[in-house]
Coordinates of C-alpha atoms in Angstrom, one line a residue:
M1 CA 0.0 0.0 0.0
I2 CA 2.8 2.4 0.9
L3 CA 4.6 1.7 -2.3
A4 CA 1.5 2.1 -4.4
I5 CA 0.7 5.5 -2.8
Y6 CA 4.3 6.6 -3.2
L7 CA 4.2 5.7 -6.9
I8 CA 1.0 7.7 -7.5
V9 CA 2.4 10.7 -5.6
L10 CA 5.7 10.5 -7.5
T11 CA 4.0 10.3 -10.9
V12 CA 1.8 13.3 -10.1
S13 CA 4.9 15.2 -8.8
F14 CA 6.7 14.7 -12.1
A15 CA 3.5 15.5 -14.2
T16 CA 2.8 18.8 -12.3
A17 CA 6.3 20.1 -11.7
K18 CA 6.6 23.7 -12.9
R19 CA 9.8 25.7 -12.4
G20 CA 10.8 22.9 -10.1
R21 CA 7.8 23.1 -7.7
T22 CA 5.3 20.3 -7.6
I23 CA 1.5 20.5 -7.0
F24 CA 2.2 19.3 -3.4
G25 CA 4.4 22.3 -2.6
P26 CA 7.9 21.0 -2.2
F27 CA 10.4 21.1 -5.1
L28 CA 10.8 18.0 -7.2
G29 CA 13.7 16.0 -5.9
A30 CA 14.2 18.3 -2.9
D31 CA 17.9 17.9 -1.9
F32 CA 18.9 16.6 -5.3
G33 CA 19.0 20.2 -6.4
A34 CA 22.2 20.7 -4.4
F35 CA 23.9 17.8 -6.2
Y36 CA 22.7 19.0 -9.5
V37 CA 24.1 22.5 -8.9
A38 CA 27.4 21.0 -7.8
G39 CA 27.6 19.2 -11.1
Q40 CA 26.9 22.5 -12.9
I41 CA 29.6 24.3 -11.0
F42 CA 32.1 21.6 -11.9
N43 CA 31.1 21.7 -15.6
Y44 CA 30.8 25.5 -16.1
H45 CA 32.8 27.1 -13.3
D46 CA 36.0 26.3 -11.3
P47 CA 35.7 22.7 -10.1
A48 CA 37.2 23.7 -6.8
S49 CA 34.1 26.0 -6.3
I50 CA 31.7 23.1 -5.7
Y51 CA 31.8 24.1 -2.0
D52 CA 31.5 27.9 -2.7
V53 CA 28.3 28.7 -0.8
P54 CA 27.5 32.1 -2.4
L55 CA 28.0 30.6 -5.9
H56 CA 26.0 27.6 -5.0
K57 CA 23.1 29.7 -3.7
R58 CA 23.0 31.9 -6.8
L59 CA 22.9 29.0 -9.2
Y60 CA 20.3 27.2 -7.0
H61 CA 18.0 30.1 -7.3
E62 CA 18.6 30.4 -11.0
N63 CA 17.5 26.7 -11.3
F64 CA 14.6 27.2 -8.9
P65 CA 13.5 30.9 -9.1
D66 CA 10.4 30.2 -6.9
A67 CA 12.5 29.0 -4.0
P68 CA 12.5 31.1 -0.8
V69 CA 15.3 33.7 -0.8
N70 CA 16.8 32.4 2.4
E71 CA 16.7 28.7 1.2
E72 CA 20.2 27.3 1.0
L73 CA 21.1 23.8 -0.2
T74 CA 24.8 23.2 -0.7
Y75 CA 27.0 20.3 -1.7
A76 CA 28.8 18.8 1.4
N77 CA 30.0 15.3 0.3
A78 CA 33.5 14.3 -0.6
P79 CA 34.9 15.7 -3.9
F80 CA 35.1 12.3 -5.6
F81 CA 31.4 11.8 -5.2
V82 CA 30.6 14.7 -7.5
V83 CA 31.5 12.4 -10.5
P84 CA 27.9 11.1 -11.3
F85 CA 26.5 14.6 -11.0
I86 CA 29.0 15.9 -13.6
F87 CA 27.1 13.9 -16.1
L88 CA 23.6 14.2 -14.6
S89 CA 23.8 18.0 -14.5
R90 CA 24.2 18.0 -18.3
L91 CA 20.5 16.8 -18.5
P92 CA 17.4 18.8 -17.9
Y93 CA 16.7 18.8 -14.1
T94 CA 13.6 16.6 -14.3
L95 CA 15.4 13.9 -16.4
A96 CA 18.5 14.1 -14.1
Y97 CA 16.4 13.5 -11.0
L98 CA 14.6 10.6 -12.7
A99 CA 17.9 9.1 -13.6
W100 CA 19.1 9.5 -10.0
L101 CA 15.9 7.8 -8.7
L102 CA 16.6 4.8 -10.9
I103 CA 20.3 4.6 -9.9
S104 CA 19.3 4.8 -6.3
I105 CA 16.7 2.0 -6.5
A106 CA 19.2 -0.1 -8.4
L107 CA 21.9 0.4 -5.8
Y108 CA 19.5 -0.3 -3.0
V109 CA 18.0 -3.5 -4.4
T110 CA 21.5 -4.7 -5.5
G111 CA 22.9 -4.1 -2.1
F112 CA 20.0 -5.9 -0.4
L113 CA 20.3 -8.9 -2.7
I114 CA 24.1 -9.2 -2.4
L115 CA 23.8 -9.3 1.4
W116 CA 20.8 -11.6 1.3
H117 CA 22.7 -14.2 -0.8
A118 CA 25.7 -13.9 1.5
L119 CA 23.6 -14.7 4.6
K120 CA 22.9 -18.3 3.8
Y121 CA 20.5 -18.9 6.7
L122 CA 17.8 -16.5 5.3
P123 CA 15.1 -18.6 3.7
D124 CA 14.2 -17.8 0.1
E125 CA 10.4 -17.9 0.8
I126 CA 10.6 -14.6 2.8
R127 CA 12.9 -12.7 0.4
L128 CA 10.2 -10.9 -1.6
T129 CA 8.4 -9.8 1.6
A130 CA 11.6 -8.6 3.1
L131 CA 12.5 -6.7 -0.1
L132 CA 9.1 -5.0 -0.2
L133 CA 9.4 -4.0 3.4
A134 CA 12.9 -2.6 2.8
L135 CA 11.7 -0.6 -0.3
S136 CA 8.7 0.8 1.7
F137 CA 10.9 1.8 4.7
W138 CA 10.2 5.5 5.1
P139 CA 13.9 6.7 5.5
F140 CA 14.6 5.1 2.1
L141 CA 11.3 5.6 0.2
V142 CA 10.5 9.2 1.2
E143 CA 13.6 10.7 2.8
C144 CA 16.1 9.2 0.3
L145 CA 14.2 8.8 -3.0
A146 CA 11.6 11.6 -2.8
G147 CA 14.1 13.7 -0.9
G148 CA 16.8 13.3 -3.6
Q149 CA 19.4 12.1 -1.1
T150 CA 22.3 9.7 -1.6
S151 CA 21.8 7.1 1.1
A152 CA 21.4 4.2 -1.4
F153 CA 25.1 4.6 -2.3
G154 CA 26.2 4.2 1.3
F155 CA 23.8 1.3 1.8
F156 CA 25.2 -0.5 -1.3
C157 CA 28.8 0.0 -0.2
L158 CA 28.2 -1.3 3.3
A159 CA 26.2 -4.3 2.1
L160 CA 29.0 -5.2 -0.3
A161 CA 31.7 -4.8 2.3
I162 CA 29.9 -7.0 4.8
A163 CA 29.0 -9.6 2.1
I164 CA 32.5 -10.1 0.9
E165 CA 34.4 -9.8 4.2
P166 CA 34.5 -13.6 4.8
R167 CA 36.2 -14.2 1.5
T168 CA 38.4 -11.1 1.1
K169 CA 38.9 -8.7 4.0
F170 CA 41.2 -6.4 1.9
W171 CA 38.5 -5.7 -0.7
S172 CA 35.9 -5.5 2.0
G173 CA 38.0 -2.5 3.3
V174 CA 38.2 -1.0 -0.2
A175 CA 34.4 -1.2 -0.4
L176 CA 34.1 0.5 3.0
A177 CA 36.4 3.3 1.7
L178 CA 33.7 4.4 -0.6
C179 CA 31.6 5.3 2.4
A180 CA 34.0 8.2 2.9
Y181 CA 31.7 10.1 0.6
K182 CA 29.9 10.7 3.9
P183 CA 32.5 10.1 6.7
T184 CA 29.9 9.9 9.4
L185 CA 28.9 6.5 8.1
L186 CA 32.4 5.3 9.3
F187 CA 32.2 7.0 12.7
L188 CA 31.8 3.7 14.6
I189 CA 32.9 1.2 12.0
V190 CA 36.6 2.3 12.0
P191 CA 36.9 1.9 15.9
M192 CA 35.2 -1.5 15.6
L193 CA 37.6 -2.6 13.0
L194 CA 40.6 -1.5 15.1
L195 CA 39.4 -3.0 18.3
T196 CA 38.5 -6.4 16.8
G197 CA 41.8 -6.6 14.9
R198 CA 40.5 -6.7 11.4
W199 CA 43.9 -5.5 10.0
L200 CA 43.5 -6.6 6.4
T201 CA 40.1 -4.7 6.3
I202 CA 41.8 -1.7 7.7
V203 CA 44.6 -1.9 5.1
G204 CA 42.0 -2.1 2.4
L205 CA 40.1 0.8 3.9
A206 CA 43.3 2.9 4.0
A207 CA 44.3 2.0 0.4
G208 CA 40.9 2.8 -0.8
N209 CA 40.8 6.1 0.9
L210 CA 44.3 6.9 -0.5
V211 CA 43.0 6.3 -4.1
L212 CA 39.9 8.3 -3.4
A213 CA 42.0 11.2 -2.0
V214 CA 44.1 11.2 -5.2
V215 CA 40.9 11.2 -7.4
S216 CA 39.5 14.0 -5.3
Y217 CA 42.7 16.0 -5.8
I218 CA 42.7 15.4 -9.5
L219 CA 39.0 16.6 -9.7
V220 CA 39.1 19.7 -7.5
G221 CA 42.7 20.3 -6.5
W222 CA 44.1 21.2 -3.1
Q223 CA 41.7 24.1 -2.6
G224 CA 38.7 22.0 -3.2
C225 CA 39.8 19.3 -0.8
K226 CA 40.5 21.9 1.8
S227 CA 37.0 23.4 1.3
F228 CA 35.5 19.9 1.8
V229 CA 37.3 19.6 5.2
N230 CA 35.9 23.1 6.1
R231 CA 32.4 22.0 5.2
L232 CA 32.8 18.9 7.5
L233 CA 33.9 21.2 10.3
F234 CA 31.0 23.5 9.7
Y235 CA 28.5 20.7 9.9
G236 CA 30.2 19.4 13.0
A237 CA 29.9 22.8 14.7
A238 CA 26.4 23.3 13.5
S239 CA 25.3 20.1 15.2
T240 CA 26.1 21.5 18.6
I241 CA 24.4 24.9 18.4
E242 CA 20.7 26.0 18.6
E243 CA 20.7 27.6 15.1
G244 CA 22.4 24.7 13.4
L245 CA 20.9 22.0 11.3
R246 CA 17.2 21.3 11.0
S247 CA 17.1 19.0 14.1
W248 CA 13.9 17.3 13.2
K249 CA 15.5 15.9 10.1
Y250 CA 18.3 14.2 12.1
V251 CA 18.4 11.2 14.4
D252 CA 21.7 11.5 16.2
I253 CA 22.0 12.1 19.9
N254 CA 23.2 15.7 19.3
S255 CA 20.1 16.6 17.4
F256 CA 17.9 14.7 19.8
M257 CA 19.1 16.7 22.7
R258 CA 19.1 20.0 20.8
L259 CA 15.4 19.4 20.1
L260 CA 14.6 18.4 23.6
L261 CA 16.6 21.2 25.4
P262 CA 16.8 24.0 22.8
Q263 CA 17.5 26.8 25.3
H264 CA 19.9 24.9 27.7
G265 CA 23.2 24.6 25.7
Q266 CA 25.5 23.6 28.6
L267 CA 23.1 21.2 30.2
R268 CA 22.5 19.6 26.8
L269 CA 26.2 19.1 26.2
I270 CA 26.7 17.6 29.7
L271 CA 23.8 15.2 29.3
T272 CA 24.8 14.2 25.8
A273 CA 28.4 13.5 27.0
L274 CA 27.1 11.5 30.0
L275 CA 24.8 9.3 27.8
V276 CA 27.6 8.6 25.3
L277 CA 30.1 7.8 28.1
L278 CA 27.5 5.5 29.7
V279 CA 26.8 3.5 26.5
I280 CA 30.2 3.4 24.8
P281 CA 31.8 1.0 27.4
F282 CA 29.1 -1.6 26.7
V283 CA 29.5 -1.2 23.0
V284 CA 33.3 -1.6 23.3
T285 CA 32.8 -4.7 25.6
F286 CA 30.5 -6.2 23.0
W287 CA 33.0 -5.6 20.2
W288 CA 35.8 -7.2 22.3
R289 CA 33.7 -10.2 23.3
F290 CA 32.9 -11.1 19.7
R291 CA 36.1 -10.0 18.1
N292 CA 36.9 -13.6 17.0
E293 CA 33.5 -14.4 15.8
T294 CA 33.9 -15.9 12.3
H295 CA 30.9 -14.5 10.5
G296 CA 30.8 -11.2 12.6
R297 CA 27.1 -10.7 12.1
R298 CA 26.5 -9.5 15.6
L299 CA 29.4 -7.1 15.4
W300 CA 28.2 -5.5 12.2
A301 CA 24.6 -5.4 13.3
L302 CA 25.3 -3.6 16.5
T303 CA 27.8 -1.2 14.9
I304 CA 25.3 -0.3 12.2
S305 CA 22.5 0.0 14.6
C306 CA 24.4 2.4 16.8
T307 CA 25.8 4.5 14.0
P308 CA 22.7 6.7 13.5
V309 CA 22.5 7.7 17.2
L310 CA 26.1 7.6 18.4
N311 CA 27.2 10.2 15.9
I312 CA 28.0 13.8 15.4
Y313 CA 25.1 14.3 13.0
M314 CA 23.1 11.9 10.8
G315 CA 20.0 12.6 8.7
I316 CA 17.0 10.3 8.9
Y317 CA 17.6 9.3 5.3
D318 CA 21.0 7.7 6.2
S319 CA 19.3 5.5 8.8
T320 CA 18.4 3.4 5.8
I321 CA 21.4 1.3 6.8
L322 CA 19.3 -0.1 9.6
V323 CA 17.9 -2.5 7.0
L324 CA 21.3 -4.2 6.9
A325 CA 21.4 -4.6 10.6
V326 CA 17.9 -6.3 10.5
L327 CA 19.1 -8.7 7.8
L328 CA 22.2 -9.6 9.8
L329 CA 20.3 -10.2 13.0
T330 CA 17.5 -12.2 11.4
A331 CA 20.1 -14.4 9.7
E332 CA 21.8 -14.8 13.1
F333 CA 18.5 -15.9 14.8
F334 CA 18.0 -18.5 12.0
R335 CA 21.6 -19.7 12.4
L336 CA 21.0 -20.2 16.1
G337 CA 17.8 -22.1 15.4
V338 CA 15.6 -19.5 17.1
R339 CA 12.2 -19.9 15.4
P340 CA 9.8 -18.2 15.4
L341 CA 11.6 -14.9 15.8
P342 CA 11.4 -13.5 19.4
F343 CA 8.4 -11.3 20.2
G344 CA 10.6 -8.5 21.5
Y345 CA 12.6 -8.5 18.3
K346 CA 9.5 -8.4 16.1
S347 CA 8.1 -5.6 18.2
L348 CA 11.2 -3.5 17.8
L349 CA 11.2 -4.1 14.0
L350 CA 7.6 -2.8 13.9
L351 CA 8.6 0.2 15.9
L352 CA 11.5 0.9 13.6
Y353 CA 9.2 0.6 10.6
L354 CA 6.3 2.7 11.8
S355 CA 7.9 5.5 13.9
P356 CA 9.6 7.3 10.9
L357 CA 6.2 8.0 9.4
F358 CA 5.3 10.3 12.3
T359 CA 8.5 11.2 14.0
Q360 CA 9.3 14.5 12.3
G361 CA 5.8 16.0 12.9
I362 CA 6.0 15.0 16.5
A363 CA 9.5 16.4 16.8
M364 CA 8.5 19.8 15.4
A365 CA 5.5 19.9 17.6
T366 CA 6.9 18.6 20.9
G367 CA 10.7 18.6 20.6
L368 CA 10.8 14.8 21.0
Q369 CA 12.4 12.7 18.2
I370 CA 10.7 9.3 18.8
Y371 CA 12.6 7.6 16.0
T372 CA 15.9 8.3 17.8
L373 CA 14.4 6.5 20.8
A374 CA 13.3 3.6 18.6
V375 CA 16.8 3.2 17.1
A376 CA 18.5 3.5 20.5
A377 CA 16.1 0.8 21.9
F378 CA 17.1 -1.4 19.0
G379 CA 20.8 -1.0 19.8
L380 CA 20.3 -1.4 23.6
W381 CA 18.3 -4.6 23.0
Q382 CA 21.1 -6.1 21.1
L383 CA 23.6 -5.2 23.8
R384 CA 21.4 -7.0 26.4
T385 CA 20.1 -9.9 24.3
M386 CA 22.6 -10.7 21.5
S387 CA 25.5 -10.9 23.9
E388 CA 24.1 -14.2 25.1
Q389 CA 25.6 -17.4 23.5
V390 CA 22.5 -19.3 22.4
P391 CA 23.0 -22.8 21.2
A392 CA 20.9 -23.9 18.2
G393 CA 17.3 -24.7 19.2
E394 CA 18.0 -24.2 22.9
R395 CA 15.5 -21.4 23.5
A396 CA 14.0 -18.2 22.0
L397 CA 15.5 -15.0 23.0
A398 CA 13.1 -12.9 25.0

């Protein structure tokens, strides 16, 4: 039902778009406009200027003349990631966005299937249902696709890295390096790799990042690379101030506390630090306990589950990666012979699936981001339950 409604709305949006604005009010592709303009800057201006905010703002308003004067969407990803938009920006905007939609869906479905086939304990009879649920997951369907975001790329890279790790840790690290297009995706993954001694993966990650750094330098030069670092620092600073990012669009603990305590800066920082310091030792202990686990499903699932919350900043669209954690945990339950799936686990999956539909409206009205609480509960449940060694068929986890 959700997919059918979305398809109808998307079709109407394309059919009614005039000067970029759809009949529903928002601009077609939303954030995709920022990537489209970055490609235009690369093609028709100085490539190093893809992070030039005034230039970006001027070109954005030339493309979308009906946009509010104070609206500002800028490119903030790694320099190498501008490559697809160099080509897409040569197309009319509507066609470019349609192409990006198709690319995102292809990346997402391919990543899903790659990981599914790598997790041998997942039964084929539930694959279609699982895929439909994944496609209709609000952070992907609406926040990523309709919002013109890039989360499908990170999803694909993580899925590929996890799927091939048992066969080749080096190339798994190389696949992880592609996540550097948005470094916050690696915020917990890198410490996990270090603590669990995945040295070949780390070597692959370093080699991949070195190649991507060279590519970035070739594309935008030293000045462009420096500007990218400055943009990262800007977003890092913006995540800690009241007038920073649109907090209701983010699920990290910084944004959660900023929404909850907007006028209490010092208290907010103290509580945030205390919560992080309280949880991190349990996460580290979990990593250390399962550092020698052959398949590493629990390690990856917990790390991915904690990434959206225990982060500097993370948009709701990037929480699409939680689908990977769900696949990993479900496969682990089947491997352990736990059938049917535990009631607590299914309840959490339902909460994760439904809460994004309402969370932004509730956050704007009350200052409470319920989706952050749902994701945090999912991670805490893993810390409590999945740390148990459960022999096959012994008992269902409560």
